[in-house]
Tab-separated table of C-alpha atoms in Angstrom:
chain	number	residue	atom	x	y	z
B	1	MET	CA	2.308	27.373	100.135
B	2	ALA	CA	1.064	29.591	102.953
B	3	ASP	CA	2.888	32.905	103.389
B	4	THR	CA	5.551	33.281	106.066
B	5	GLN	CA	6.308	36.622	107.698
B	6	LYS	CA	7.638	35.345	111.006
B	7	THR	CA	10.498	33.172	112.191
B	8	ALA	CA	11.151	31.083	115.271
B	9	THR	CA	14.631	30.757	116.724
B	10	LEU	CA	16.009	27.491	118.055
B	11	THR	CA	19.142	27.712	120.190
B	12	LEU	CA	21.155	24.509	120.493
B	13	ASP	CA	24.630	24.282	122.046
B	14	GLY	CA	25.008	28.027	121.752
B	15	GLN	CA	24.127	28.064	118.059
B	16	SER	CA	20.907	29.740	116.895
B	17	TYR	CA	18.821	28.625	113.942
B	18	ASP	CA	16.017	30.651	112.369
B	19	LEU	CA	13.013	28.576	111.290
B	20	PRO	CA	10.212	29.918	109.055
B	21	VAL	CA	6.752	30.185	110.636
B	22	TYR	CA	3.679	29.834	108.415
B	23	SER	CA	0.290	31.283	109.291
B	24	PRO	CA	-2.680	29.203	108.058
B	25	THR	CA	-6.107	30.586	107.211
B	26	ALA	CA	-7.329	28.936	110.431
B	27	GLY	CA	-5.619	27.138	113.286
B	28	PRO	CA	-2.239	27.574	114.998
B	29	ASP	CA	0.928	28.770	113.268
B	30	VAL	CA	3.274	26.107	111.914
B	31	VAL	CA	7.051	26.063	112.372
B	32	ASP	CA	8.863	24.782	109.277
B	33	ILE	CA	11.541	22.301	110.409
B	34	ARG	CA	12.294	20.748	107.027
B	35	LYS	CA	15.893	22.071	107.010
B	36	LEU	CA	16.488	21.526	110.725
B	37	TYR	CA	18.441	18.303	110.307
B	38	ALA	CA	20.588	19.716	107.507
B	39	GLN	CA	21.345	22.852	109.497
B	40	ALA	CA	21.532	21.613	113.082
B	41	GLY	CA	21.941	17.842	112.768
B	42	VAL	CA	18.939	17.077	115.015
B	43	PHE	CA	15.470	15.578	114.593
B	44	THR	CA	12.269	16.466	116.396
B	45	TYR	CA	10.519	13.878	118.571
B	46	ASP	CA	6.723	13.681	118.314
B	47	PRO	CA	5.161	10.233	118.940
B	48	GLY	CA	1.807	10.035	117.208
B	49	PHE	CA	2.655	13.203	115.249
B	50	THR	CA	0.188	15.102	117.441
B	51	SER	CA	2.197	18.338	117.155
B	52	THR	CA	3.419	17.879	113.595
B	53	ALA	CA	1.810	19.195	110.411
B	54	SER	CA	2.600	16.511	107.836
B	55	CYS	CA	1.131	18.352	104.867
B	56	GLU	CA	-0.531	21.486	103.576
B	57	SER	CA	-4.259	20.928	102.970
B	58	ALA	CA	-7.297	22.982	101.984
B	59	ILE	CA	-9.937	20.288	102.494
B	60	THR	CA	-10.996	19.947	106.136
B	61	PHE	CA	-10.428	22.054	109.266
B	62	ILE	CA	-11.115	21.014	112.843
B	63	ASP	CA	-11.011	23.161	115.978
B	64	GLY	CA	-11.509	20.602	118.715
B	65	GLY	CA	-11.643	23.167	121.510
B	66	GLU	CA	-14.529	25.023	119.886
B	67	GLY	CA	-16.273	21.988	118.422
B	68	VAL	CA	-15.825	23.146	114.812
B	69	LEU	CA	-15.625	20.912	111.726
B	70	LEU	CA	-15.435	22.588	108.311
B	71	HIS	CA	-15.316	21.018	104.860
B	72	ARG	CA	-13.949	23.546	102.360
B	73	GLY	CA	-15.178	26.269	104.748
B	74	TYR	CA	-18.734	24.954	105.235
B	75	THR	CA	-19.832	23.752	108.665
B	76	ILE	CA	-20.644	20.081	108.984
B	77	GLY	CA	-24.022	21.021	110.447
B	78	ASP	CA	-25.030	22.976	107.359
B	79	LEU	CA	-23.811	20.267	105.012
B	80	ALA	CA	-25.555	17.443	106.872
B	81	GLU	CA	-28.781	19.402	107.138
B	82	LYS	CA	-28.967	21.026	103.696
B	83	SER	CA	-26.901	18.814	101.373
B	84	HIS	CA	-26.679	15.118	100.629
B	85	PHE	CA	-23.668	12.822	100.536
B	86	LEU	CA	-22.799	12.991	96.835
B	87	GLU	CA	-23.007	16.780	96.948
B	88	VAL	CA	-20.516	16.730	99.838
B	89	CYS	CA	-18.364	14.324	97.815
B	90	TYR	CA	-18.247	16.848	94.992
B	91	LEU	CA	-17.329	19.610	97.450
B	92	LEU	CA	-14.485	17.612	98.991
B	93	LEU	CA	-13.128	16.551	95.613
B	94	TYR	CA	-13.363	19.811	93.684
B	95	GLY	CA	-13.402	22.551	96.322
B	96	GLU	CA	-16.806	24.114	95.632
B	97	LEU	CA	-20.443	23.109	95.926
B	98	PRO	CA	-21.741	22.054	92.514
B	99	THR	CA	-24.232	23.848	90.349
B	100	ALA	CA	-27.422	21.955	89.519
B	101	ALA	CA	-25.955	20.881	86.169
B	102	GLN	CA	-22.667	19.791	87.737
B	103	MET	CA	-24.508	17.843	90.401
B	104	GLU	CA	-26.684	16.041	87.873
B	105	LYS	CA	-23.657	15.053	85.803
B	106	PHE	CA	-21.674	13.894	88.853
B	107	GLU	CA	-24.558	11.836	90.254
B	108	ASN	CA	-25.170	10.262	86.861
B	109	THR	CA	-21.484	9.365	86.486
B	110	VAL	CA	-21.263	7.787	89.945
B	111	THR	CA	-24.540	5.926	89.482
B	112	HIS	CA	-23.365	4.316	86.257
B	113	HIS	CA	-20.126	3.051	87.792
B	114	THR	CA	-21.588	1.170	90.761
B	115	MET	CA	-21.277	-2.318	89.275
B	116	VAL	CA	-18.044	-4.236	89.837
B	117	HIS	CA	-16.291	-6.500	87.366
B	118	GLU	CA	-18.160	-9.791	87.374
B	119	GLN	CA	-14.994	-11.792	87.886
B	120	MET	CA	-14.372	-9.935	91.153
B	121	LEU	CA	-17.290	-11.838	92.664
B	122	LYS	CA	-15.063	-14.912	92.743
B	123	PHE	CA	-12.832	-13.200	95.295
B	124	PHE	CA	-15.585	-13.383	97.870
B	125	SER	CA	-15.857	-17.164	97.670
B	126	GLY	CA	-12.199	-17.384	98.609
B	127	PHE	CA	-13.005	-16.088	102.093
B	128	ARG	CA	-14.514	-18.107	104.909
B	129	ARG	CA	-18.162	-17.294	105.581
B	130	ASP	CA	-17.242	-16.112	109.073
B	131	ALA	CA	-14.589	-13.696	107.773
B	132	HIS	CA	-14.899	-10.155	109.098
B	133	PRO	CA	-16.334	-7.864	106.383
B	134	MET	CA	-13.344	-5.545	106.818
B	135	ALA	CA	-10.975	-8.381	105.939
B	136	ILE	CA	-12.958	-8.926	102.762
B	137	MET	CA	-12.967	-5.224	101.909
B	138	VAL	CA	-9.204	-4.880	102.351
B	139	GLY	CA	-8.665	-7.766	99.954
B	140	VAL	CA	-11.253	-6.870	97.343
B	141	VAL	CA	-10.454	-3.145	97.190
B	142	GLY	CA	-6.739	-3.893	96.938
B	143	ALA	CA	-7.509	-6.317	94.114
B	144	MET	CA	-9.288	-3.639	92.064
B	145	SER	CA	-5.925	-2.648	90.606
B	146	ALA	CA	-5.821	-6.065	88.944
B	147	PHE	CA	-9.042	-5.291	87.059
B	148	TYR	CA	-8.912	-1.576	86.293
B	149	HIS	CA	-5.530	-1.111	84.609
B	150	ASP	CA	-6.727	2.034	82.888
B	151	SER	CA	-6.854	4.020	86.134
B	152	ILE	CA	-3.664	3.218	88.055
B	153	ASP	CA	-1.272	5.727	86.458
B	154	ILE	CA	-1.196	8.405	89.158
B	155	ALA	CA	0.686	10.821	86.871
B	156	ASP	CA	-2.278	10.970	84.482
B	157	PRO	CA	-5.004	13.406	85.683
B	158	HIS	CA	-7.666	11.584	83.641
B	159	GLN	CA	-6.786	8.231	85.177
B	160	ARG	CA	-6.848	9.788	88.657
B	161	GLU	CA	-10.348	11.054	87.938
B	162	VAL	CA	-11.533	7.669	86.674
B	163	ALA	CA	-10.132	5.938	89.763
B	164	THR	CA	-11.856	8.518	91.962
B	165	ILE	CA	-15.285	7.877	90.467
B	166	ARG	CA	-14.830	4.120	90.502
B	167	LEU	CA	-13.899	3.996	94.175
B	168	ILE	CA	-16.758	6.230	95.306
B	169	ALA	CA	-19.245	4.372	93.121
B	170	LYS	CA	-18.165	0.795	93.804
B	171	MET	CA	-17.428	0.966	97.527
B	172	PRO	CA	-21.124	0.587	98.553
B	173	THR	CA	-21.406	-2.411	96.224
B	174	ILE	CA	-18.311	-4.055	97.700
B	175	ALA	CA	-19.403	-3.342	101.289
B	176	ALA	CA	-22.891	-4.730	100.655
B	177	MET	CA	-21.471	-7.830	98.975
B	178	ALA	CA	-19.145	-8.399	101.934
B	179	TYR	CA	-22.202	-8.256	104.200
B	180	LYS	CA	-24.305	-10.563	102.036
B	181	TYR	CA	-21.480	-13.067	101.793
B	182	THR	CA	-21.033	-13.311	105.577
B	183	ILE	CA	-24.759	-13.987	106.133
B	184	GLY	CA	-25.031	-16.480	103.274
B	185	GLN	CA	-27.421	-14.521	101.073
B	186	PRO	CA	-27.093	-13.920	97.322
B	187	PHE	CA	-25.482	-10.723	96.115
B	188	VAL	CA	-27.835	-7.924	95.114
B	189	TYR	CA	-26.743	-5.842	92.156
B	190	PRO	CA	-26.937	-2.028	92.279
B	191	ARG	CA	-29.913	-0.227	90.800
B	192	ASN	CA	-29.564	2.964	88.785
B	193	ASP	CA	-33.017	4.197	89.789
B	194	LEU	CA	-32.043	4.562	93.469
B	195	ASP	CA	-30.034	7.300	95.145
B	196	TYR	CA	-26.651	6.497	96.720
B	197	ALA	CA	-27.868	5.717	100.260
B	198	SER	CA	-31.045	3.925	99.157
B	199	ASN	CA	-29.060	1.807	96.734
B	200	PHE	CA	-26.740	0.682	99.543
B	201	LEU	CA	-29.647	-0.230	101.810
B	202	ASN	CA	-31.310	-2.129	98.982
B	203	MET	CA	-28.131	-4.097	98.253
B	204	CYS	CA	-27.841	-4.983	101.943
B	205	PHE	CA	-31.416	-5.874	102.826
B	206	SER	CA	-33.305	-6.910	99.705
B	207	VAL	CA	-33.640	-10.562	98.743
B	208	PRO	CA	-34.839	-12.192	95.485
B	209	ALA	CA	-37.893	-13.670	97.197
B	210	GLN	CA	-39.617	-10.348	97.850
B	211	THR	CA	-39.578	-6.667	97.003
B	212	TYR	CA	-37.732	-4.378	99.413
B	213	GLU	CA	-38.998	-0.823	99.763
B	214	VAL	CA	-36.420	1.619	101.111
B	215	ASN	CA	-37.938	3.832	103.793
B	216	PRO	CA	-37.007	7.494	103.122
B	217	ILE	CA	-36.315	8.135	106.822
B	218	LEU	CA	-33.810	5.282	106.898
B	219	SER	CA	-32.302	6.401	103.598
B	220	ARG	CA	-31.873	9.948	104.915
B	221	ALA	CA	-30.319	8.659	108.128
B	222	MET	CA	-27.913	6.506	106.122
B	223	ASP	CA	-27.018	9.461	103.912
B	224	ARG	CA	-26.237	11.523	107.003
B	225	ILE	CA	-24.021	8.791	108.395
B	226	PHE	CA	-22.100	8.858	105.116
B	227	THR	CA	-21.875	12.666	105.199
B	228	LEU	CA	-20.794	12.951	108.831
B	229	HIS	CA	-17.979	10.455	108.301
B	230	ALA	CA	-16.827	11.716	104.890
B	231	ASP	CA	-13.571	13.318	106.064
B	232	HIS	CA	-11.920	14.221	109.349
B	233	GLU	CA	-8.661	15.947	108.523
B	234	GLN	CA	-5.301	14.153	109.061
B	235	ASN	CA	-6.499	11.209	111.159
B	236	ALA	CA	-4.744	7.828	111.313
B	237	SER	CA	-6.339	6.257	108.226
B	238	THR	CA	-6.068	9.424	106.137
B	239	SER	CA	-2.410	9.769	107.088
B	240	THR	CA	-1.970	6.106	106.129
B	241	VAL	CA	-3.452	6.771	102.687
B	242	ARG	CA	-1.186	9.784	102.235
B	243	LEU	CA	1.898	7.870	103.375
B	244	ALA	CA	1.111	4.962	101.049
B	245	SER	CA	0.476	7.295	98.134
B	246	SER	CA	3.766	9.128	98.720
B	247	SER	CA	5.556	6.031	97.412
B	248	GLY	CA	3.643	6.210	94.137
B	249	ALA	CA	1.351	3.293	94.989
B	250	ASN	CA	-1.790	2.963	92.865
B	251	PRO	CA	-5.014	4.479	94.277
B	252	PHE	CA	-6.693	1.154	95.008
B	253	ALA	CA	-3.737	-0.022	97.087
B	254	CYS	CA	-3.727	3.298	98.962
B	255	ILE	CA	-7.430	3.072	99.817
B	256	ALA	CA	-7.006	-0.567	100.882
B	257	ALA	CA	-4.279	0.636	103.258
B	258	GLY	CA	-6.698	3.204	104.666
B	259	ILE	CA	-9.337	0.511	105.198
B	260	ALA	CA	-6.794	-1.644	107.038
B	261	CYS	CA	-5.901	1.243	109.355
B	262	LEU	CA	-9.538	2.140	109.943
B	263	TRP	CA	-10.169	-1.424	111.095
B	264	GLY	CA	-8.350	-0.683	114.362
B	265	PRO	CA	-10.685	-0.430	117.394
B	266	ALA	CA	-9.100	2.872	118.415
B	267	HIS	CA	-10.157	4.391	115.086
B	268	GLY	CA	-13.054	3.045	113.048
B	269	GLY	CA	-14.264	0.531	115.601
B	270	ALA	CA	-15.495	3.091	118.121
B	271	ASN	CA	-19.213	2.715	117.359
B	272	GLN	CA	-18.874	-1.058	117.485
B	273	ALA	CA	-17.237	-0.729	120.917
B	274	CYS	CA	-20.138	1.491	121.971
B	275	LEU	CA	-22.740	-1.146	121.056
B	276	GLU	CA	-20.723	-3.822	122.816
B	277	MET	CA	-20.724	-1.637	125.929
B	278	LEU	CA	-24.505	-1.232	125.727
B	279	ARG	CA	-24.882	-4.975	125.496
B	280	GLU	CA	-22.598	-5.363	128.508
B	281	ILE	CA	-24.876	-3.058	130.506
B	282	GLY	CA	-27.735	-5.236	129.344
B	283	THR	CA	-30.784	-3.719	131.009
B	284	VAL	CA	-31.964	-0.263	131.973
B	285	ASP	CA	-31.907	-1.011	135.717
B	286	ARG	CA	-28.113	-1.549	135.578
B	287	ILE	CA	-27.357	1.926	134.189
B	288	PRO	CA	-26.750	3.556	137.634
B	289	GLU	CA	-24.196	0.837	138.412
B	290	PHE	CA	-22.234	1.520	135.222
B	291	ILE	CA	-22.547	5.294	135.607
B	292	ALA	CA	-20.926	4.926	139.033
B	293	ARG	CA	-18.202	2.714	137.590
B	294	ALA	CA	-17.459	5.276	134.870
B	295	LYS	CA	-16.866	7.888	137.584
B	296	ASP	CA	-14.546	5.609	139.560
B	297	LYS	CA	-10.934	6.310	138.566
B	298	ASN	CA	-9.883	2.908	139.872
B	299	ASP	CA	-12.377	1.073	137.674
B	300	PRO	CA	-11.191	0.329	134.108
B	301	PHE	CA	-14.751	0.664	132.743
B	302	ARG	CA	-15.322	3.692	130.517
B	303	LEU	CA	-18.433	4.960	128.776
B	304	MET	CA	-17.787	4.335	125.095
B	305	GLY	CA	-19.327	6.848	122.713
B	306	PHE	CA	-18.924	9.756	125.125
B	307	GLY	CA	-16.344	12.477	124.623
B	308	HIS	CA	-13.835	12.579	121.766
B	309	ARG	CA	-10.067	12.735	121.484
B	310	VAL	CA	-10.230	15.717	119.141
B	311	TYR	CA	-13.332	17.556	120.339
B	312	LYS	CA	-12.790	18.945	123.827
B	313	ASN	CA	-16.145	20.693	123.854
B	314	PHE	CA	-18.742	18.753	121.854
B	315	ASP	CA	-18.716	16.746	118.667
B	316	PRO	CA	-20.446	18.974	116.062
B	317	ARG	CA	-21.507	15.872	114.139
B	318	ALA	CA	-23.401	14.479	117.133
B	319	THR	CA	-26.196	17.069	117.020
B	320	VAL	CA	-27.271	16.060	113.516
B	321	MET	CA	-26.744	12.383	114.252
B	322	LYS	CA	-28.915	12.571	117.365
B	323	GLN	CA	-31.746	14.006	115.276
B	324	SER	CA	-31.454	11.088	112.867
B	325	ALA	CA	-31.279	8.611	115.747
B	326	ASP	CA	-34.487	10.019	117.221
B	327	GLU	CA	-36.233	9.805	113.833
B	328	VAL	CA	-35.097	6.232	113.229
B	329	LEU	CA	-36.038	5.038	116.701
B	330	GLU	CA	-39.438	6.699	116.424
B	331	LEU	CA	-39.968	4.875	113.132
B	332	LEU	CA	-38.687	1.478	114.203
B	333	GLY	CA	-39.330	1.621	117.937
B	334	VAL	CA	-37.159	0.367	120.771
B	335	GLU	CA	-39.724	-1.676	122.678
B	336	ASN	CA	-38.393	-5.047	121.537
B	337	ASN	CA	-34.701	-4.138	121.535
B	338	PRO	CA	-33.078	-4.051	125.010
B	339	THR	CA	-29.847	-2.586	123.621
B	340	LEU	CA	-31.633	0.440	122.185
B	341	GLN	CA	-33.623	0.873	125.389
B	342	VAL	CA	-30.365	1.002	127.325
B	343	ALA	CA	-28.911	3.488	124.823
B	344	LYS	CA	-31.789	5.939	125.173
B	345	GLU	CA	-31.813	5.766	128.974
B	346	LEU	CA	-28.019	5.989	129.236
B	347	GLU	CA	-28.074	9.103	127.076
B	348	LYS	CA	-30.618	10.730	129.410
B	349	ALA	CA	-28.740	9.716	132.550
B	350	ALA	CA	-25.362	10.943	131.315
B	351	LEU	CA	-26.672	14.265	130.016
B	352	ALA	CA	-28.394	14.911	133.354
B	353	ASP	CA	-25.317	14.067	135.426
B	354	PRO	CA	-23.135	17.111	136.369
B	355	TYR	CA	-20.017	14.916	136.400
B	356	PHE	CA	-20.167	14.286	132.642
B	357	ALA	CA	-21.150	17.878	131.857
B	358	GLU	CA	-18.175	19.242	133.794
B	359	LYS	CA	-15.792	16.929	131.993
B	360	LYS	CA	-17.560	17.629	128.686
B	361	LEU	CA	-18.208	13.950	128.092
B	362	PHE	CA	-21.162	14.349	125.762
B	363	PRO	CA	-22.470	11.622	123.433
B	364	ASN	CA	-20.449	11.719	120.226
B	365	VAL	CA	-21.116	10.693	116.636
B	366	ASP	CA	-20.116	7.086	117.336
B	367	PHE	CA	-22.759	6.740	120.049
B	368	TYR	CA	-25.608	7.845	117.801
B	369	SER	CA	-24.399	6.163	114.605
B	370	GLY	CA	-24.135	2.873	116.471
B	371	ILE	CA	-27.715	3.262	117.674
B	372	ILE	CA	-28.958	3.989	114.136
B	373	LEU	CA	-27.118	1.090	112.518
B	374	GLU	CA	-28.270	-1.306	115.241
B	375	ALA	CA	-31.874	-0.190	114.748
B	376	MET	CA	-31.599	-0.654	110.985
B	377	GLY	CA	-30.556	-4.245	111.506
B	378	PHE	CA	-26.829	-4.095	110.732
B	379	PRO	CA	-24.621	-6.405	112.818
B	380	THR	CA	-21.808	-4.651	114.673
B	381	GLU	CA	-19.268	-6.221	112.288
B	382	MET	CA	-20.691	-4.011	109.524
B	383	PHE	CA	-20.259	-0.739	111.397
B	384	THR	CA	-16.611	-0.258	110.400
B	385	PRO	CA	-17.159	-1.231	106.730
B	386	ILE	CA	-19.884	1.435	106.559
B	387	PHE	CA	-17.406	3.888	108.079
B	388	ALA	CA	-14.871	2.894	105.388
B	389	LEU	CA	-17.501	3.368	102.678
B	390	SER	CA	-18.213	6.863	104.020
B	391	ARG	CA	-14.572	7.863	104.454
B	392	THR	CA	-13.514	6.751	100.962
B	393	VAL	CA	-14.249	10.159	99.457
B	394	GLY	CA	-12.161	11.864	102.133
B	395	TRP	CA	-9.253	9.512	101.507
B	396	ILE	CA	-9.468	10.096	97.767
B	397	SER	CA	-9.715	13.873	98.163
B	398	GLN	CA	-6.626	13.875	100.359
B	399	TRP	CA	-4.866	11.486	97.954
B	400	LYS	CA	-5.603	13.713	94.956
B	401	GLU	CA	-4.491	16.818	96.836
B	402	GLN	CA	-1.180	15.196	97.759
B	403	ILE	CA	-0.509	13.851	94.252
B	404	GLU	CA	-1.038	17.355	92.858
B	405	ASP	CA	1.170	19.006	95.509
B	406	PRO	CA	4.609	19.896	94.045
B	407	ALA	CA	6.067	19.693	97.570
B	408	MET	CA	5.171	15.990	97.910
B	409	LYS	CA	7.982	13.680	98.988
B	410	ILE	CA	7.968	10.042	99.957
B	411	GLY	CA	7.143	9.739	103.644
B	412	ARG	CA	10.148	8.845	105.770
B	413	PRO	CA	9.646	9.522	109.498
B	414	ARG	CA	12.745	9.641	111.682
B	415	GLN	CA	13.288	7.901	115.008
B	416	LEU	CA	14.830	8.289	118.444
B	417	TYR	CA	17.069	5.226	118.374
B	418	THR	CA	17.638	3.549	121.757
B	419	GLY	CA	19.043	0.180	120.653
B	420	ALA	CA	22.561	-1.223	120.795
B	421	THR	CA	25.423	0.593	119.121
B	422	GLN	CA	27.716	-1.238	116.714
B	423	ARG	CA	29.259	-4.348	118.279
B	424	PRO	CA	31.413	-7.250	117.079
B	425	TYR	CA	29.778	-10.400	115.707
B	426	VAL	CA	30.323	-13.543	117.835
B	427	ASN	CA	30.218	-16.955	116.184
B	428	VAL	CA	27.572	-19.312	117.539
B	429	GLU	CA	30.068	-21.700	119.152
B	430	ASP	CA	31.602	-18.815	121.117
B	431	ARG	CA	28.384	-17.376	122.528
B	432	ASP	CA	27.678	-17.951	126.218
């Protein structure tokens, strides 16, 4: 636990209560209110928990005002530029960047766990062909606990480790199978000769009738998408995973809960909403009209993919993602894709407009990732499953950290009750 050398005093009805104040390695101080109810008989009120630290964590730090995102102390820019996704996975899970030998062993272990139990394939046929891939992923990932009984005992460190590897390794396979199922194509099994990102692309886009060659530019862009979405501190889905795990639920159920939360359009569906906005704009000549609407406070239209709830300056992930977007669009071109033409011109128009600069509404990671995935040929319904695939390692890292925290308790938020007080029961024949 972080050291405390300060206290805060709360005065209520003339009575004062001293509360410990903890100083983190980075970020604002934290007032410890765990004994507040026992001492003062009151709760705190914080809808959305936006001013409440729900846990102690050493994994990810965000300073939204300064546009800083650190994983284990390393900037996201350095990691996205110099590392690859599985190396970042190792960092998030174990706290340090791996040595060459550690990296080789970790990659080999993940690679040889990418196949799923053959009987799990029958789960897919139980869904309608027009089912959303996220619906399929929630069901299939939750069902993993029915197949992997040797890795659901959360009190056993070895079983926790096995579950960790299985989830990271099998999530691309499950996501790709969900995609293949919805488009009516046969499943493509993973290949051990391909790296993590290339293997996912191959499982999504190859078909038995012809050989699919993974372009290294697309593979690198996919790897960066995975890296830039790997973890994002105590967001809604991560908090959901932690809350589910606090009850002692098995890891597969906890990750399925995170996937379900991520499905929400206010969370994981942001890049899908961005592409839908671009399609609504339709053509380049309509951009000025929508720019004007975005500035009009009385118009409900908003530019999706610009600005961020957390980052009040700029999204540090967007710089790297923009580079990848430029590389992908240069490779694949935008001439025959009106949506991508609109995206490129909208980016130019918004960045050149003083209104957006003053309000710090810069293109964020969702704007550029949506462009990349659209250019690669993914339908918008696959954007959130790819996000879930990427975020799995963050969820697991946070899950492991919580399980190993001696201060862990089952989550039980309080409430500000505003309903009826106790009243007498009236029999149905006597009710007016």
